[in-house]
Short mmCIF file of C-alpha atoms and ligand atoms in Angstrom, two decimals:
data_model
loop_
_atom_site.label_atom_id
_atom_site.label_comp_id
_atom_site.label_asym_id
_atom_site.label_seq_id
_atom_site.Cartn_x
_atom_site.Cartn_y
_atom_site.Cartn_z
CA MET A 1 0.61 -4.14 -11.81
CA GLN A 2 -0.86 -7.61 -11.39
CA ARG A 3 -2.20 -9.10 -8.20
CA LEU A 4 -1.11 -12.74 -8.18
CA LEU A 5 -2.58 -13.61 -4.77
CA PRO A 6 -5.29 -13.58 -3.59
CA ASP A 7 -7.89 -13.04 -6.33
CA PRO A 8 -5.59 -12.63 -9.39
CA GLY A 9 -6.15 -9.64 -11.67
CA PRO A 10 -4.95 -6.15 -12.54
CA THR A 11 -4.50 -3.66 -9.70
CA THR A 12 -2.60 -0.49 -8.80
CA VAL A 13 -0.65 0.60 -5.71
CA ASP A 14 -3.47 2.95 -4.71
CA GLU A 15 -6.19 0.38 -5.25
CA GLN A 16 -4.28 -2.25 -3.33
CA LEU A 17 -3.66 0.03 -0.35
CA GLU A 18 -7.15 1.55 -0.31
CA GLY A 19 -8.62 -1.30 1.66
CA TYR A 20 -5.58 -1.78 3.89
CA ARG A 21 -6.51 -0.46 7.35
CA PRO A 22 -3.78 -1.45 9.83
CA TRP A 23 -4.96 1.04 12.49
CA GLU A 24 -8.04 -1.17 12.95
CA GLU A 25 -5.78 -4.00 14.08
CA ALA A 26 -3.87 -2.38 16.94
CA ARG A 27 -2.72 -5.06 19.37
CA GLY A 28 -4.48 -3.91 22.52
CA GLU A 29 -2.15 -1.40 24.15
CA ARG A 30 0.40 -1.35 21.36
CA PRO A 31 0.11 -0.43 17.69
CA LEU A 32 0.09 -2.95 14.88
CA VAL A 33 3.71 -3.10 13.70
CA ALA A 34 4.56 -3.64 10.04
CA VAL A 35 8.09 -3.71 8.67
CA ASN A 36 9.00 -2.74 5.10
CA PHE A 37 12.10 -3.86 3.19
CA ALA A 38 13.38 -4.19 -0.35
CA ALA A 39 15.83 -7.00 -1.15
CA THR A 40 17.67 -8.38 -4.15
CA LEU A 41 17.31 -12.00 -5.31
CA ASP A 42 20.53 -12.83 -3.47
CA GLY A 43 18.94 -11.54 -0.28
CA ARG A 44 20.82 -8.27 0.06
CA ALA A 45 19.22 -5.21 1.67
CA THR A 46 21.77 -2.70 0.38
CA ILE A 47 23.66 -1.95 -2.83
CA GLY A 48 26.64 0.31 -2.24
CA GLY A 49 25.52 0.88 1.35
CA VAL A 50 22.02 2.16 0.59
CA SER A 51 18.63 0.71 -0.33
CA GLY A 52 17.77 3.11 -3.17
CA PRO A 53 19.24 1.09 -6.07
CA ILE A 54 17.28 -2.05 -5.11
CA GLY A 55 13.68 -1.17 -5.90
CA SER A 56 11.97 0.46 -8.88
CA ALA A 57 9.90 3.64 -9.05
CA THR A 58 6.88 1.45 -8.28
CA ASP A 59 8.58 0.33 -5.07
CA THR A 60 9.05 3.99 -4.12
CA ARG A 61 5.35 4.59 -4.83
CA MET A 62 4.43 1.58 -2.69
CA LEU A 63 6.50 2.89 0.23
CA ALA A 64 5.02 6.39 -0.10
CA GLY A 65 1.53 4.87 -0.25
CA LEU A 66 2.19 2.63 2.75
CA ARG A 67 3.27 5.62 4.84
CA THR A 68 -0.15 7.19 4.36
CA ARG A 69 -1.75 4.11 5.99
CA PHE A 70 0.29 4.36 9.22
CA ASP A 71 0.26 6.84 12.10
CA ALA A 72 4.04 6.90 12.50
CA VAL A 73 7.28 5.62 10.95
CA MET A 74 10.15 4.11 12.93
CA ILE A 75 13.78 3.57 11.84
CA GLY A 76 17.04 2.59 13.52
CA ALA A 77 19.98 4.95 13.94
CA GLY A 78 21.94 3.13 11.20
CA THR A 79 19.20 3.77 8.65
CA MET A 80 18.96 7.40 9.74
CA ARG A 81 22.71 7.74 9.05
CA ALA A 82 22.65 5.93 5.67
CA GLU A 83 19.42 7.13 4.09
CA ARG A 84 17.86 10.50 3.41
CA TYR A 85 14.94 11.14 5.76
CA ALA A 86 13.67 14.63 5.12
CA GLU A 87 9.96 15.42 5.25
CA ILE A 88 8.01 12.15 5.11
CA GLY A 89 4.61 13.47 6.13
CA ARG A 90 4.47 11.26 9.22
CA ARG A 91 5.87 11.33 12.73
CA LEU A 92 9.37 9.79 12.59
CA ILE A 93 10.78 7.83 15.53
CA VAL A 94 14.52 7.08 15.42
CA VAL A 95 15.65 4.23 17.70
CA GLU A 96 19.16 4.48 19.10
CA SER A 97 20.90 3.35 22.27
CA GLY A 98 21.15 5.85 25.08
CA PRO A 99 23.48 6.00 28.09
CA LEU A 100 21.41 3.21 29.68
CA GLY A 101 21.88 0.85 26.73
CA PRO A 102 19.35 -0.48 24.24
CA VAL A 103 15.83 0.86 24.06
CA ASP A 104 13.13 -1.28 25.70
CA LEU A 105 11.10 -1.86 22.52
CA PRO A 106 7.94 -3.29 24.17
CA ALA A 107 7.85 -0.27 26.50
CA LEU A 108 8.41 2.11 23.58
CA LEU A 109 5.51 0.56 21.65
CA GLN A 110 3.29 0.74 24.71
CA THR A 111 4.09 4.45 25.08
CA LEU A 112 3.39 5.08 21.40
CA GLY A 113 0.06 3.26 21.79
CA GLU A 114 -0.84 5.50 24.73
CA GLU A 115 0.01 8.51 22.56
CA GLY A 116 -2.53 7.35 19.98
CA VAL A 117 -0.28 5.56 17.49
CA ARG A 118 -2.38 2.59 16.37
CA ALA A 119 -0.32 1.52 13.37
CA LEU A 120 3.47 1.80 13.14
CA LEU A 121 5.56 1.27 10.00
CA CYS A 122 9.16 0.29 10.67
CA GLU A 123 11.38 0.97 7.64
CA GLY A 124 14.40 -0.90 9.00
CA GLY A 125 17.16 -1.36 9.13
CA PRO A 126 18.20 -4.98 9.51
CA ARG A 127 19.42 -4.72 13.11
CA LEU A 128 16.35 -2.90 14.41
CA HIS A 129 14.28 -5.46 12.49
CA ALA A 130 16.11 -8.30 14.27
CA SER A 131 15.51 -6.63 17.66
CA LEU A 132 11.79 -6.28 16.91
CA GLN A 133 11.49 -9.86 15.61
CA ALA A 134 13.40 -11.22 18.60
CA ALA A 135 10.91 -9.48 20.90
CA GLY A 136 7.95 -10.90 18.93
CA LEU A 137 6.79 -7.41 18.02
CA VAL A 138 6.42 -7.65 14.22
CA ASP A 139 2.91 -8.35 12.94
CA GLU A 140 3.45 -7.84 9.21
CA LEU A 141 6.31 -7.73 6.72
CA PHE A 142 6.15 -5.91 3.38
CA LEU A 143 8.94 -7.25 1.22
CA THR A 144 9.81 -6.04 -2.26
CA ILE A 145 11.88 -8.62 -4.14
CA ALA A 146 13.76 -6.91 -6.96
CA PRO A 147 14.79 -9.07 -9.94
CA LYS A 148 18.49 -8.25 -9.42
CA LEU A 149 21.62 -9.94 -8.12
CA SER A 150 24.05 -7.61 -6.38
CA GLY A 151 26.58 -9.69 -4.45
CA GLY A 152 28.60 -7.86 -1.84
CA GLU A 153 30.19 -9.63 1.08
CA HIS A 154 29.21 -7.00 3.63
CA ALA A 155 25.77 -6.12 2.30
CA PRO A 156 23.28 -7.01 5.05
CA ARG A 157 20.18 -9.16 4.72
CA ILE A 158 16.82 -7.91 5.97
CA VAL A 159 17.39 -9.43 9.44
CA GLU A 160 20.81 -9.04 11.05
CA GLY A 161 20.82 -10.45 14.55
CA GLU A 162 19.93 -13.49 16.58
CA LEU A 163 16.35 -14.70 16.78
CA PRO A 164 15.29 -16.97 19.63
CA ALA A 165 13.22 -19.11 17.23
CA ILE A 166 12.31 -19.32 13.57
CA ALA A 167 9.56 -16.80 12.82
CA GLU A 168 6.78 -18.43 10.77
CA LEU A 169 4.98 -16.12 8.35
CA GLU A 170 2.06 -16.52 5.97
CA LEU A 171 1.62 -14.76 2.63
CA ALA A 172 -1.21 -12.22 2.73
CA TRP A 173 -0.80 -10.84 -0.80
CA LEU A 174 1.58 -10.97 -3.74
CA LEU A 175 1.77 -8.35 -6.49
CA GLU A 176 3.98 -8.22 -9.58
CA GLU A 177 5.15 -5.55 -12.00
CA GLU A 178 7.92 -6.03 -14.56
CA GLY A 179 9.34 -8.97 -12.66
CA GLU A 180 9.44 -7.18 -9.32
CA LEU A 181 7.45 -8.88 -6.55
CA PHE A 182 5.63 -7.05 -3.76
CA ALA A 183 4.79 -9.44 -0.96
CA ARG A 184 2.90 -8.81 2.25
CA TYR A 185 3.41 -11.42 4.97
CA ARG A 186 1.64 -11.80 8.30
CA ARG A 187 3.08 -13.35 11.41
CA ARG A 188 1.37 -16.70 11.94
N1 NAP B 201 16.65 -2.56 1.86
C1 NAP B 201 15.92 -1.88 2.71
O1 NAP B 201 14.71 -1.86 2.58
C2 NAP B 201 16.60 -1.14 3.85
C3 NAP B 201 15.80 -0.56 4.83
C4 NAP B 201 16.42 0.14 5.86
C5 NAP B 201 17.79 0.22 5.92
N2 NAP B 201 18.52 -0.36 4.96
C6 NAP B 201 20.01 -0.28 5.03
O2 NAP B 201 20.44 -0.85 6.23
C7 NAP B 201 21.69 -0.27 6.58
C8 NAP B 201 21.70 0.04 8.05
O3 NAP B 201 21.64 -1.17 8.74
P1 NAP B 201 21.58 -1.25 10.33
O4 NAP B 201 21.19 -2.63 10.66
O5 NAP B 201 22.80 -0.67 10.89
O6 NAP B 201 20.42 -0.20 10.59
P2 NAP B 201 19.38 0.05 11.75
O7 NAP B 201 18.76 -1.20 12.24
O8 NAP B 201 18.53 1.14 11.23
O9 NAP B 201 20.28 0.69 12.86
C9 NAP B 201 21.01 -0.07 13.78
C10 NAP B 201 21.09 0.78 15.00
O10 NAP B 201 19.78 0.96 15.50
C11 NAP B 201 19.84 1.08 16.88
N3 NAP B 201 19.05 0.02 17.47
C12 NAP B 201 18.56 -1.12 16.96
N4 NAP B 201 17.86 -1.80 17.88
C13 NAP B 201 17.91 -1.06 18.98
C14 NAP B 201 17.37 -1.18 20.28
N5 NAP B 201 16.62 -2.22 20.66
N6 NAP B 201 17.64 -0.20 21.16
C15 NAP B 201 18.38 0.84 20.81
N7 NAP B 201 18.90 1.02 19.62
C16 NAP B 201 18.67 0.08 18.72
C17 NAP B 201 21.32 0.96 17.26
O11 NAP B 201 21.84 2.28 17.26
P3 NAP B 201 23.10 2.76 18.08
O12 NAP B 201 24.20 1.87 17.64
O13 NAP B 201 23.28 4.19 17.72
O14 NAP B 201 22.74 2.57 19.49
C18 NAP B 201 21.89 0.18 16.12
O15 NAP B 201 23.26 0.39 15.94
C19 NAP B 201 21.86 0.96 5.73
O16 NAP B 201 22.86 0.73 4.79
C20 NAP B 201 20.52 1.13 5.05
O17 NAP B 201 20.67 1.63 3.77
C21 NAP B 201 17.96 -1.05 3.92
#
């Protein structure tokens, strides 16, 4: 794997993640929130209804490595239904509407912070991502861009929902292996 930005040179998933310490950047009461997605070149977040066929084995290693850097993992109910979430070695929080309607995401993050969660990795899906972005609660975005075109009229993009404003991000790192790009963005 090559690191293209910053400081170009050879690297590995483990080496790259070794110095990544999101728990040191908790946002006061709430954890730092990073979101992870894989997408095709035509901007699709699923192939045949799931994310598995998008990324390579290196992408799987990156996700497994990322999980070790976070205190807990959060997903939406749609992702829970579509993907296999067995033992992931981290506390798993599944967000779904209750009888009172949608979950109050700022309040949920505050509660998680009080419970000692300092860094939270959200693994999607696109609608939970939109809810988090709309509430201004996403600090970082890990995006794997697979060198594939998949088409598909109903395949979602990585954000599916209204945002009150355009979210401006800056590129924190960019890695490459066999044409697949691994980007880490920070909210500006
Ligand atoms: N490419 C990738 O990296 C990637 C990553 C993750 C998922 N995916 C794919 O994305 C697809 C699922 O998409 P999706 O958008 O339906 O998934 P999702 O965001 O995981 O789930 C949507 C559901 O989450 C719940 N939700 C979201 N925000 C909420 C809030 N503020 N309060 C309460 N509940 C909330 C709702 O559940 P209820 O309707 O039950 O209330 C909503 O229907 C799957 O096909 C999966 O494979 C791809």
